[in-house]
Short mmCIF file of C-alpha atoms in Angstrom, two decimals:
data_model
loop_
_atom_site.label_atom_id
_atom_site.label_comp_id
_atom_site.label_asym_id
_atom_site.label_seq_id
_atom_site.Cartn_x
_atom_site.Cartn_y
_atom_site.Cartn_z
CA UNK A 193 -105.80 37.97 -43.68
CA UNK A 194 -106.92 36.70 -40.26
CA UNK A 195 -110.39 38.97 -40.72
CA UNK A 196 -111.73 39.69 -37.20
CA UNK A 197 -110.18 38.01 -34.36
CA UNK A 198 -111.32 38.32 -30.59
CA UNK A 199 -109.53 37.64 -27.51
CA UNK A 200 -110.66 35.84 -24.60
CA UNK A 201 -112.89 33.36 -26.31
CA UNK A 202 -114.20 32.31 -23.28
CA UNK A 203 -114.02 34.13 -19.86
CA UNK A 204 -115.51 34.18 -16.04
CA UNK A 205 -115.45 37.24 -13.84
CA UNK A 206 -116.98 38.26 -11.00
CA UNK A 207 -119.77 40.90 -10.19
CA UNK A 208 -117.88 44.32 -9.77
CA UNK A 209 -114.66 43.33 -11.36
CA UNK A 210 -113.91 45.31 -14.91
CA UNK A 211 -112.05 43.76 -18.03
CA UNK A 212 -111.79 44.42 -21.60
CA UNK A 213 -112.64 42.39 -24.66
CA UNK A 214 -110.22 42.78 -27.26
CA UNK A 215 -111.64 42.96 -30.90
CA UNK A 216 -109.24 43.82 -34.20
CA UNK A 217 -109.68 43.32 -37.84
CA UNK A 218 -107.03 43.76 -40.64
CA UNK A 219 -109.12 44.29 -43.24
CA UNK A 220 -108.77 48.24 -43.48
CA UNK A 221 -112.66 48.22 -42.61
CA UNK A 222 -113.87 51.77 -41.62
CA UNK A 223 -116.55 50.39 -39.20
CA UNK A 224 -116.71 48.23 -36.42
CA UNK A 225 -119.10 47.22 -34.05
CA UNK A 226 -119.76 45.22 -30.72
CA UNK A 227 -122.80 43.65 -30.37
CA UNK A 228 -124.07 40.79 -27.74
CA UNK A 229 -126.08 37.69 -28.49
CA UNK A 230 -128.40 36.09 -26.02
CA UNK A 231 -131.25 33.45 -26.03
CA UNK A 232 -134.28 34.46 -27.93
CA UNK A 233 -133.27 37.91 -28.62
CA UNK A 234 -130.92 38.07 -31.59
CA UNK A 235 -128.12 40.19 -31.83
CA UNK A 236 -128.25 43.66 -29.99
CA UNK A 237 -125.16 46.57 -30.75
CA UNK A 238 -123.83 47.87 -27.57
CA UNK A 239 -121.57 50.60 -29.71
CA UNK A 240 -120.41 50.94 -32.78
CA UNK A 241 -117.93 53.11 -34.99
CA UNK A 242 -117.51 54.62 -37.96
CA UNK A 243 -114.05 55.42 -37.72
CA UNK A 244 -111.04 56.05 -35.87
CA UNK A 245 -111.27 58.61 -33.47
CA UNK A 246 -115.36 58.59 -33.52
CA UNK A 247 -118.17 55.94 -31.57
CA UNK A 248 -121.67 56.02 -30.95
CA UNK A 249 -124.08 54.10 -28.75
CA UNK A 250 -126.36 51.14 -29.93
CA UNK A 251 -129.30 49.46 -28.29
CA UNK A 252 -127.47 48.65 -25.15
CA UNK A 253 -125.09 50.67 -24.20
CA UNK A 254 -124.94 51.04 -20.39
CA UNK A 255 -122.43 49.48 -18.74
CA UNK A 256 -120.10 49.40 -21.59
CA UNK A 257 -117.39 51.59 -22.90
CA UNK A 258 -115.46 51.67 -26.43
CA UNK A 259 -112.77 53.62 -27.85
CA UNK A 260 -111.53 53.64 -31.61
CA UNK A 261 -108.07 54.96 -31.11
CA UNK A 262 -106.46 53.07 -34.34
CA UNK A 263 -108.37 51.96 -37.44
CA UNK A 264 -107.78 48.11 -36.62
CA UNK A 265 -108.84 48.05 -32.98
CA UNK A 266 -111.64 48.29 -31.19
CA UNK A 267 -111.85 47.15 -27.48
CA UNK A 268 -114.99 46.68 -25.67
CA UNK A 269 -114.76 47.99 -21.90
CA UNK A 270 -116.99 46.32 -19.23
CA UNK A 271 -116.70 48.85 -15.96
CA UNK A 272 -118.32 46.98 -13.56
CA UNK A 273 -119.23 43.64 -14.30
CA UNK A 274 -123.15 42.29 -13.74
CA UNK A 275 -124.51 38.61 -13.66
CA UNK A 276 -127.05 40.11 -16.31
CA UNK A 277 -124.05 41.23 -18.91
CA UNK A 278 -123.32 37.03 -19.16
CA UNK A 279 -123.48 36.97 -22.64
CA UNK A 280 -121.64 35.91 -25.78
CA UNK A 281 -119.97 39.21 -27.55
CA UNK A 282 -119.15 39.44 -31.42
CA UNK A 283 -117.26 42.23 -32.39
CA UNK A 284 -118.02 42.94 -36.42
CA UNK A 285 -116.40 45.05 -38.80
CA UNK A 286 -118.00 46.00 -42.66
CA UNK A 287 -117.20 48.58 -45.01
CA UNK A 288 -119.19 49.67 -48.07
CA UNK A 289 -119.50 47.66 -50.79
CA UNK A 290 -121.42 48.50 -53.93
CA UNK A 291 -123.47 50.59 -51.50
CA UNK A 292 -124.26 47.89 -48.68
CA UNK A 293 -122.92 47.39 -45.89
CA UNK A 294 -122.10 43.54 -45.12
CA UNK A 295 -120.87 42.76 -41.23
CA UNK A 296 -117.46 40.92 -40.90
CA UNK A 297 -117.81 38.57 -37.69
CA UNK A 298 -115.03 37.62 -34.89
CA UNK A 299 -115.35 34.05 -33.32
CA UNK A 300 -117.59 35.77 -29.99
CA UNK A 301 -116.25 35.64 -26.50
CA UNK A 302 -118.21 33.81 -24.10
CA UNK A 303 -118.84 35.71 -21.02
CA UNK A 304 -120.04 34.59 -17.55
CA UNK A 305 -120.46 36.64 -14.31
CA UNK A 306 -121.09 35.67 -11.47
CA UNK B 118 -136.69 52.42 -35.52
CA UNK B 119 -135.86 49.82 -37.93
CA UNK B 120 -136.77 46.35 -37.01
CA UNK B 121 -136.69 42.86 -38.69
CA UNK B 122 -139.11 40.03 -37.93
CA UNK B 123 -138.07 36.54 -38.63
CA UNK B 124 -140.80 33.34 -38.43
CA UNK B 125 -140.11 31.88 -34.77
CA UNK B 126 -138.24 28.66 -34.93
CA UNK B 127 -137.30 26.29 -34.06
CA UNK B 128 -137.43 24.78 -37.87
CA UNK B 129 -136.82 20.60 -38.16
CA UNK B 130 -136.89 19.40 -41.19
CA UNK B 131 -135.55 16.30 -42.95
CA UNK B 132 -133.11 16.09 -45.53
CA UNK B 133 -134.27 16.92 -49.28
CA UNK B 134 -136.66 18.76 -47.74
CA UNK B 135 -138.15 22.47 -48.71
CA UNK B 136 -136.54 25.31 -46.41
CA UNK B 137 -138.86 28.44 -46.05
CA UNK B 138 -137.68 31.05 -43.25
CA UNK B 139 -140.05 34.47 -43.91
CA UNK B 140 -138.63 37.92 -42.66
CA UNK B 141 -140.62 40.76 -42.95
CA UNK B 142 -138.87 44.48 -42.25
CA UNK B 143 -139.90 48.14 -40.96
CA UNK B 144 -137.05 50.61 -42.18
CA UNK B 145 -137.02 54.31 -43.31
CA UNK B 146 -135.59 54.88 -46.48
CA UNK B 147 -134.02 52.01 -49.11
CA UNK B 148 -131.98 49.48 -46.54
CA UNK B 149 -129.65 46.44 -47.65
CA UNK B 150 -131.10 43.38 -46.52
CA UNK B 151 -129.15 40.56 -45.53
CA UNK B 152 -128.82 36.39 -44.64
CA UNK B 153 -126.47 35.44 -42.03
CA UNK B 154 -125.69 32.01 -41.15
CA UNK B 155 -124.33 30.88 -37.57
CA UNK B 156 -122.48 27.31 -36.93
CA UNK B 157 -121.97 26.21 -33.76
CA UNK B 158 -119.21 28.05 -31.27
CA UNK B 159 -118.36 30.19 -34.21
CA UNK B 160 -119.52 33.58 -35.42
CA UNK B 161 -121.83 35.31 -37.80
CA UNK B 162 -121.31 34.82 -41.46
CA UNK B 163 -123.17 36.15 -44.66
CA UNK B 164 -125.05 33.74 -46.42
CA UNK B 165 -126.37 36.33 -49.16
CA UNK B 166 -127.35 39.86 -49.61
CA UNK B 167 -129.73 42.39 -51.54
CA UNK B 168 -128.93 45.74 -52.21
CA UNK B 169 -132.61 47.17 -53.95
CA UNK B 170 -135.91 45.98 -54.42
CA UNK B 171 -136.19 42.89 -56.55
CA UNK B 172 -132.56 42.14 -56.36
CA UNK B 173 -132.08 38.59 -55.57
CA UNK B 174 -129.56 36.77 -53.32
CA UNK B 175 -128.19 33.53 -53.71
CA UNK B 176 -125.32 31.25 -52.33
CA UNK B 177 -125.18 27.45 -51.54
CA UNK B 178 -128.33 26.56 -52.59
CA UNK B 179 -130.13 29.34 -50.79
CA UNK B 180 -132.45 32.38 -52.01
CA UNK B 181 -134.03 35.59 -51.09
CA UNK B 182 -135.89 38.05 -52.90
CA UNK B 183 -136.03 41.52 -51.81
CA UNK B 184 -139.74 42.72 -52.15
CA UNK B 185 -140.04 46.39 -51.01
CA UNK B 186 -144.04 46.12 -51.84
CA UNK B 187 -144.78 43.41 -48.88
CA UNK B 188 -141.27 44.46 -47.31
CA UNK B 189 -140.16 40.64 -47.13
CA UNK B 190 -136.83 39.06 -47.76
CA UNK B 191 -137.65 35.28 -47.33
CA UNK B 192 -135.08 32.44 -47.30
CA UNK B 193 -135.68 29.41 -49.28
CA UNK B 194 -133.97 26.81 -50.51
CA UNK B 195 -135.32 23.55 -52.05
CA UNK B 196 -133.51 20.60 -50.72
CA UNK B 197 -131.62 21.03 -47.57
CA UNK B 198 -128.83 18.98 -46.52
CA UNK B 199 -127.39 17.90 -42.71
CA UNK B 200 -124.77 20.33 -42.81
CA UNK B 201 -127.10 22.99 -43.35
CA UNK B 202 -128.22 22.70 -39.40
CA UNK B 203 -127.37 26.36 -38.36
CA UNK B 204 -128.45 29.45 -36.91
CA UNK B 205 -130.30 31.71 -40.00
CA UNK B 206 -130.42 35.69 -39.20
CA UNK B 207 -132.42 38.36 -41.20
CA UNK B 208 -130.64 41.68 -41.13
CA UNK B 209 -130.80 44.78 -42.45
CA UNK B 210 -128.50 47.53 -43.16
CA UNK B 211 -129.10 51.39 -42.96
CA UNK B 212 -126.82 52.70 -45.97
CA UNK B 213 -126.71 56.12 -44.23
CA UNK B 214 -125.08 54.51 -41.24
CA UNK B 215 -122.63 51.59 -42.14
CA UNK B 216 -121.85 50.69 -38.52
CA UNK B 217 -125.37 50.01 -37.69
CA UNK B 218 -127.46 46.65 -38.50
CA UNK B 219 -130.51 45.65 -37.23
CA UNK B 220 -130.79 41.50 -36.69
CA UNK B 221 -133.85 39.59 -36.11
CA UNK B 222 -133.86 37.08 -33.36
CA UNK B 223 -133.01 34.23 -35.30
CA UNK B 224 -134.42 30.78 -36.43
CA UNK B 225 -132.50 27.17 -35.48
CA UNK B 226 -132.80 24.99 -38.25
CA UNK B 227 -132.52 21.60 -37.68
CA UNK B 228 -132.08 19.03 -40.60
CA UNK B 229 -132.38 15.23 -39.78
CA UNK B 230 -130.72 12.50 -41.63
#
């Protein structure tokens, strides 16, 4: 199994241009999730999923869009880009497990915008 | 909300030494609480886990005990080793909502030869 992979690892854009962050898992996990890391503040969920077909908002959801169209993907959607969504983004993926509900990381894509 | 608290870092220590990180929690209802360790450049892994009070977690050399009376799930370990320089997360896990974790900031740990 490759688990959760990511695509761009690392990428620059500039303010007002849009992209999307790729994020799949082959793991037949039922939820996914995007969430971004920055200095000092931990990880924060932009949106999540709980399966195909259905997403909610996290923490930080403005300026973001998601759609869960298949089971194994789940791309993250940045509209219009701003310096202050420079960030590093880890899509997750977890299902239940005895009850809990352990995360599944991807490698993180390092965003800058400028 | 739910929220997790981890001790501020960051944590040097030399090697054989005693690792403490504390965490302390605020959550509705009976969460799973959770370790995650972070290497450099690479993503999020679990470390260990705790599904109900006075469970306890272990992997590598590293423990938590869930304590739901002083809502605490501290990391220890009792002789830490180079390659244990990481990133350490608390997290916690609503069981009603399996998409959604809550993380604490984080603590570096930094173990000299």
């Amino acid at each position: 199994n490759a688990g959760v992979t990511q695509t761009p690892k690392f990428q620059v854009l500039k303010t007002g241009q849009s992209m999307t962050l790729q994020c799949a898992q082959d793991m037949n996990h039922e939820y996914m999730s995007w969430y971004r890391q920055d200095p000092g503040m931990g990880l924060r969920l932009i949106h999540y999923s709980v399966g195909a077909g259905i997403t909610d908002q996290g923490e930080v959801p403005n300026g973001y869009n998601v759609s869960r169209s298949t089971t194994e993907d789940f791309p993250l959607r940045l509209l219009s880009a701003a310096p202050s969504q420079t960030s590093v983004y880890f899509c997750a993926s977890s299902y239940s497990r005895a009850g809990s509900y352990e995360q599944y990381f991807g490698p993180g894509t390092r965003l800058t915008v400028t | 909300g739910d929220s997790v608290t981890q001790m501020e870092g960051p944590v040097t220590l030399s090697e054989e030494a005693f690792l403490t990180i504390n965490c302390t929690y605020t959550a509705t209802g009976y969460p799973s609480l959770f370790w995650y360790v972070q290497y450099p450049g690479e993503g999020l892994q679990l470390l260990l886990k705790a599904t109900k009070a006075d469970d306890k977690g272990s992997n590598k050399g590293f423990e938590a005990t869930y304590r739901k009376e002083t809502t605490s799930f501290h990391l220890e370990k009792g002789s830490v080793q180079v390659s244990d320089s990481a990133v350490y997360f608390c997290a916690l896990s609503d069981n009603t909502n399996a998409g959604k974790s809550t993380f604490g900031d984080g603590t570096t740990l930094t173990v000299k030869p």
